[in-house]
């Protein structure tokens, strides 16, 4: 499984940004995709996940209502739409993938894309 996250950059507080993650290497039936981030000096943080089959979503409380995860099966891609960005959203953002049979770890990761939000 290969994951390629992109779309990061430098934005101002209040701006929006959409991060795509291109997935390849297998069919993703019965898999789910997730987005995580790691801010400087902080632990990795789960943001959202989406199941490939039905598009069921789950969000972490800090981003609920501001971030939206989606997937496009025709493009084998998952997206993270981020609205009303805040300086505390500054981090490296990663996409990840796993079989829905796994409940603890995420074995497949993309390389990360930097998002910097200026105040």
Coordinates of N, CA and C in Angstrom, one line a residue, residues 9-113:
X9 N 0.7 23.8 3.0 CA 1.3 25.0 2.6 C 1.1 26.0 3.8
X10 N 1.4 27.3 3.5 CA 1.3 28.4 4.4 C 0.1 29.1 4.2
X11 N -0.8 29.2 5.2 CA -2.1 29.9 5.1 C -2.2 30.8 6.3
X12 N -3.2 31.7 6.2 CA -3.5 32.6 7.3 C -4.7 32.0 8.1
X13 N -4.7 32.5 9.4 CA -5.9 32.0 10.2 C -7.2 32.4 9.6
X14 N -8.1 31.5 9.6 CA -9.4 31.6 9.0 C -9.5 31.1 7.6
X15 N -8.4 30.8 7.0 CA -8.4 30.2 5.6 C -8.8 28.8 5.6
X16 N -9.0 28.3 4.5 CA -9.3 26.8 4.3 C -8.2 26.2 3.4
X17 N -8.1 24.9 3.6 CA -7.1 24.1 2.9 C -7.7 22.7 2.7
X18 N -7.4 22.1 1.5 CA -7.9 20.7 1.3 C -6.7 19.9 1.0
X19 N -6.6 18.8 1.8 CA -5.4 17.9 1.6 C -5.9 16.6 0.9
X20 N -5.3 16.3 -0.2 CA -5.6 15.0 -0.9 C -4.6 14.0 -0.4
X21 N -5.0 12.7 -0.5 CA -4.1 11.6 -0.2 C -4.5 10.6 -1.3
X22 N -3.5 10.3 -2.1 CA -3.7 9.3 -3.2 C -3.3 8.0 -2.7
X23 N -4.1 7.0 -2.8 CA -3.8 5.6 -2.3 C -3.7 4.7 -3.5
X24 N -2.7 3.7 -3.4 CA -2.5 2.7 -4.4 C -2.0 1.5 -3.8
X25 N -1.9 0.4 -4.6 CA -1.3 -0.8 -4.2 C -2.2 -2.0 -4.0
X26 N -3.5 -1.7 -3.9 CA -4.5 -2.7 -3.6 C -5.9 -2.1 -3.8
X27 N -6.8 -2.9 -3.8 CA -8.2 -2.4 -3.7 C -8.5 -2.2 -2.2
X28 N -9.3 -1.2 -1.9 CA -9.5 -0.8 -0.5 C -10.9 -1.2 0.1
X29 N -11.5 -2.1 -0.6 CA -12.7 -2.7 0.0 C -12.5 -3.2 1.4
X30 N -13.3 -2.9 2.3 CA -13.2 -3.3 3.7 C -11.9 -2.7 4.4
X31 N -11.5 -1.5 3.9 CA -10.5 -0.7 4.5 C -11.0 0.6 5.0
X32 N -10.2 1.3 5.8 CA -10.6 2.6 6.2 C -9.3 3.5 6.1
X33 N -9.6 4.8 5.9 CA -8.5 5.8 5.7 C -8.6 6.8 6.9
X34 N -7.5 7.2 7.3 CA -7.5 8.2 8.4 C -6.5 9.3 8.2
X35 N -6.8 10.4 8.9 CA -5.9 11.6 8.9 C -5.4 11.8 10.3
X36 N -4.1 12.1 10.4 CA -3.5 12.4 11.7 C -2.6 13.6 11.5
X37 N -2.1 14.2 12.6 CA -1.2 15.3 12.5 C -0.2 15.2 13.7
X38 N 0.9 15.8 13.5 CA 1.9 15.9 14.6 C 2.4 17.4 14.6
X39 N 2.1 18.1 15.7 CA 2.5 19.4 15.8 C 3.9 19.4 16.5
X40 N 4.7 20.4 16.4 CA 6.0 20.5 17.0 C 5.9 20.3 18.5
X41 N 6.7 19.4 19.0 CA 6.7 19.1 20.5 C 5.5 18.4 21.0
X42 N 4.6 17.9 20.2 CA 3.4 17.2 20.6 C 3.3 15.8 20.1
X43 N 2.5 15.0 20.7 CA 2.3 13.6 20.2 C 1.4 13.7 18.9
X44 N 1.5 12.6 18.2 CA 0.7 12.4 17.1 C -0.8 12.4 17.5
X45 N -1.6 13.1 16.7 CA -3.0 13.3 17.1 C -3.9 12.7 15.9
X46 N -4.9 11.9 16.3 CA -5.9 11.4 15.4 C -6.9 12.5 15.1
X47 N -7.2 12.7 13.8 CA -8.2 13.7 13.4 C -9.5 13.1 12.9
X48 N -9.4 12.2 12.0 CA -10.7 11.7 11.4 C -10.4 10.4 10.6
X49 N -11.4 9.6 10.5 CA -11.3 8.4 9.6 C -12.6 8.2 8.9
X50 N -12.4 7.5 7.8 CA -13.6 7.2 6.9 C -13.5 5.8 6.4
X51 N -14.6 5.1 6.4 CA -14.6 3.7 5.8 C -14.7 3.8 4.3
X52 N -14.0 2.9 3.6 CA -14.0 3.0 2.2 C -15.3 2.5 1.6
X53 N -15.9 1.5 2.2 CA -17.2 0.9 1.6 C -18.3 1.9 1.7
X54 N -18.6 2.3 2.9 CA -19.9 3.1 3.2 C -19.6 4.6 3.4
X55 N -18.3 5.0 3.5 CA -18.1 6.4 3.8 C -18.5 6.8 5.2
X56 N -18.5 5.9 6.1 CA -18.8 6.3 7.5 C -17.6 7.0 8.1
X57 N -17.9 8.1 8.9 CA -16.9 8.9 9.4 C -16.9 9.0 10.9
X58 N -15.7 9.4 11.4 CA -15.5 9.6 12.8 C -14.5 10.7 13.0
X59 N -14.8 11.7 13.9 CA -13.9 12.8 14.0 C -13.5 13.0 15.5
X60 N -12.3 13.5 15.6 CA -11.8 13.9 16.9 C -12.5 15.2 17.3
X61 N -12.8 15.4 18.6 CA -13.5 16.5 19.1 C -12.9 17.9 18.7
X62 N -11.5 18.0 18.7 CA -10.9 19.3 18.4 C -11.2 19.8 17.0
X63 N -11.5 18.9 16.0 CA -11.7 19.3 14.6 C -13.1 19.1 14.2
X64 N -14.0 18.6 15.0 CA -15.4 18.3 14.6 C -16.0 19.6 14.3
X65 N -16.7 19.7 13.1 CA -17.3 20.9 12.7 C -16.5 21.8 11.8
X66 N -15.1 21.6 11.9 CA -14.2 22.4 11.0 C -13.6 21.6 9.9
X67 N -13.3 20.3 10.2 CA -12.7 19.5 9.2 C -13.7 18.5 8.7
X68 N -13.5 18.1 7.4 CA -14.4 17.1 6.8 C -13.5 16.1 6.1
X69 N -13.7 14.8 6.3 CA -13.0 13.8 5.6 C -13.9 13.2 4.6
X70 N -13.4 12.9 3.4 CA -14.2 12.3 2.3 C -13.3 11.4 1.5
X71 N -13.9 10.6 0.7 CA -13.2 9.8 -0.2 C -13.8 9.7 -1.6
X72 N -13.0 9.5 -2.6 CA -13.4 9.4 -4.0 C -12.9 8.1 -4.5
X73 N -13.8 7.1 -4.6 CA -13.3 5.7 -4.9 C -12.9 5.7 -6.4
X74 N -13.4 6.6 -7.2 CA -13.0 6.6 -8.6 C -11.5 7.0 -8.8
X75 N -11.1 7.8 -7.8 CA -9.7 8.4 -7.9 C -8.8 7.7 -6.9
X76 N -9.4 6.7 -6.1 CA -8.6 6.1 -5.1 C -8.0 7.1 -4.1
X77 N -8.7 8.1 -3.8 CA -8.2 9.2 -3.0 C -9.1 9.5 -1.8
X78 N -8.5 10.0 -0.7 CA -9.2 10.5 0.4 C -8.8 11.9 0.7
X79 N -9.7 12.7 1.2 CA -9.4 14.2 1.3 C -9.7 14.6 2.8
X80 N -9.0 15.7 3.1 CA -9.3 16.3 4.4 C -9.5 17.8 4.1
X81 N -10.8 18.2 4.2 CA -11.1 19.6 4.0 C -11.0 20.3 5.3
X82 N -10.2 21.3 5.4 CA -10.0 22.0 6.7 C -10.4 23.5 6.5
X83 N -11.4 23.9 7.3 CA -11.9 25.2 7.3 C -11.6 26.0 8.6
X84 N -11.7 27.3 8.5 CA -11.4 28.2 9.6 C -10.1 27.7 10.4
X85 N -9.1 27.7 9.6 CA -7.8 27.2 10.2 C -7.3 28.1 11.3
X86 N -6.7 27.6 12.3 CA -6.1 28.3 13.4 C -4.6 28.1 13.5
X87 N -3.9 29.0 14.2 CA -2.5 28.7 14.3 C -2.2 27.4 15.0
X88 N -3.0 26.9 15.9 CA -2.8 25.7 16.6 C -3.0 24.5 15.7
X89 N -3.5 24.7 14.5 CA -3.6 23.6 13.5 C -2.3 23.4 12.8
X90 N -1.3 24.2 13.0 CA 0.0 24.0 12.4 C 0.6 22.7 12.8
X91 N 1.0 21.9 11.8 CA 1.5 20.5 12.0 C 1.8 19.9 10.7
X92 N 2.5 18.7 10.8 CA 2.6 17.9 9.7 C 1.4 16.9 9.7
X93 N 0.7 16.9 8.5 CA -0.5 16.1 8.4 C -0.2 14.8 7.6
X94 N -0.7 13.7 8.1 CA -0.4 12.4 7.6 C -1.7 11.6 7.3
X95 N -1.8 10.9 6.1 CA -2.9 10.0 5.9 C -2.4 8.6 6.2
X96 N -3.3 7.8 6.6 CA -3.0 6.4 7.0 C -4.1 5.5 6.5
X97 N -3.8 4.2 6.4 CA -4.8 3.2 5.9 C -4.7 1.9 6.7
X98 N -5.8 1.3 6.9 CA -5.8 -0.1 7.5 C -7.0 -0.8 7.1
X99 N -6.9 -2.1 7.3 CA -8.1 -3.0 7.1 C -9.1 -2.7 8.3
X100 N -10.4 -2.7 8.0 CA -11.3 -2.5 9.1 C -11.3 -3.6 10.1
X101 N -10.6 -4.7 9.8 CA -10.4 -5.8 10.8 C -9.4 -5.3 11.9
X102 N -8.6 -4.3 11.7 CA -7.7 -3.8 12.7 C -8.4 -2.7 13.5
X103 N -8.1 -2.8 14.8 CA -8.8 -1.8 15.7 C -7.8 -0.9 16.5
X104 N -6.5 -1.3 16.4 CA -5.6 -0.5 17.2 C -4.6 0.3 16.4
X105 N -3.9 -0.4 15.6 CA -2.8 0.3 14.9 C -3.1 0.6 13.4
X106 N -2.4 1.5 12.8 CA -2.5 1.8 11.4 C -1.2 1.5 10.8
X107 N -1.1 0.4 10.0 CA 0.2 0.0 9.5 C 0.7 0.7 8.3
X108 N -0.1 1.5 7.6 CA 0.3 2.1 6.3 C 0.1 3.6 6.4
X109 N 1.2 4.3 6.1 CA 1.3 5.8 6.3 C 1.9 6.4 5.0
X110 N 1.3 7.6 4.8 CA 1.9 8.5 3.8 C 3.1 9.3 4.4
X111 N 3.7 10.1 3.6 CA 5.0 10.8 4.0 C 4.7 12.1 4.8
X112 N 3.5 12.6 4.8 CA 3.2 13.8 5.5 C 3.3 15.0 4.7
X113 N 2.5 16.0 5.0 CA 2.5 17.3 4.3 C 2.4 18.4 5.4

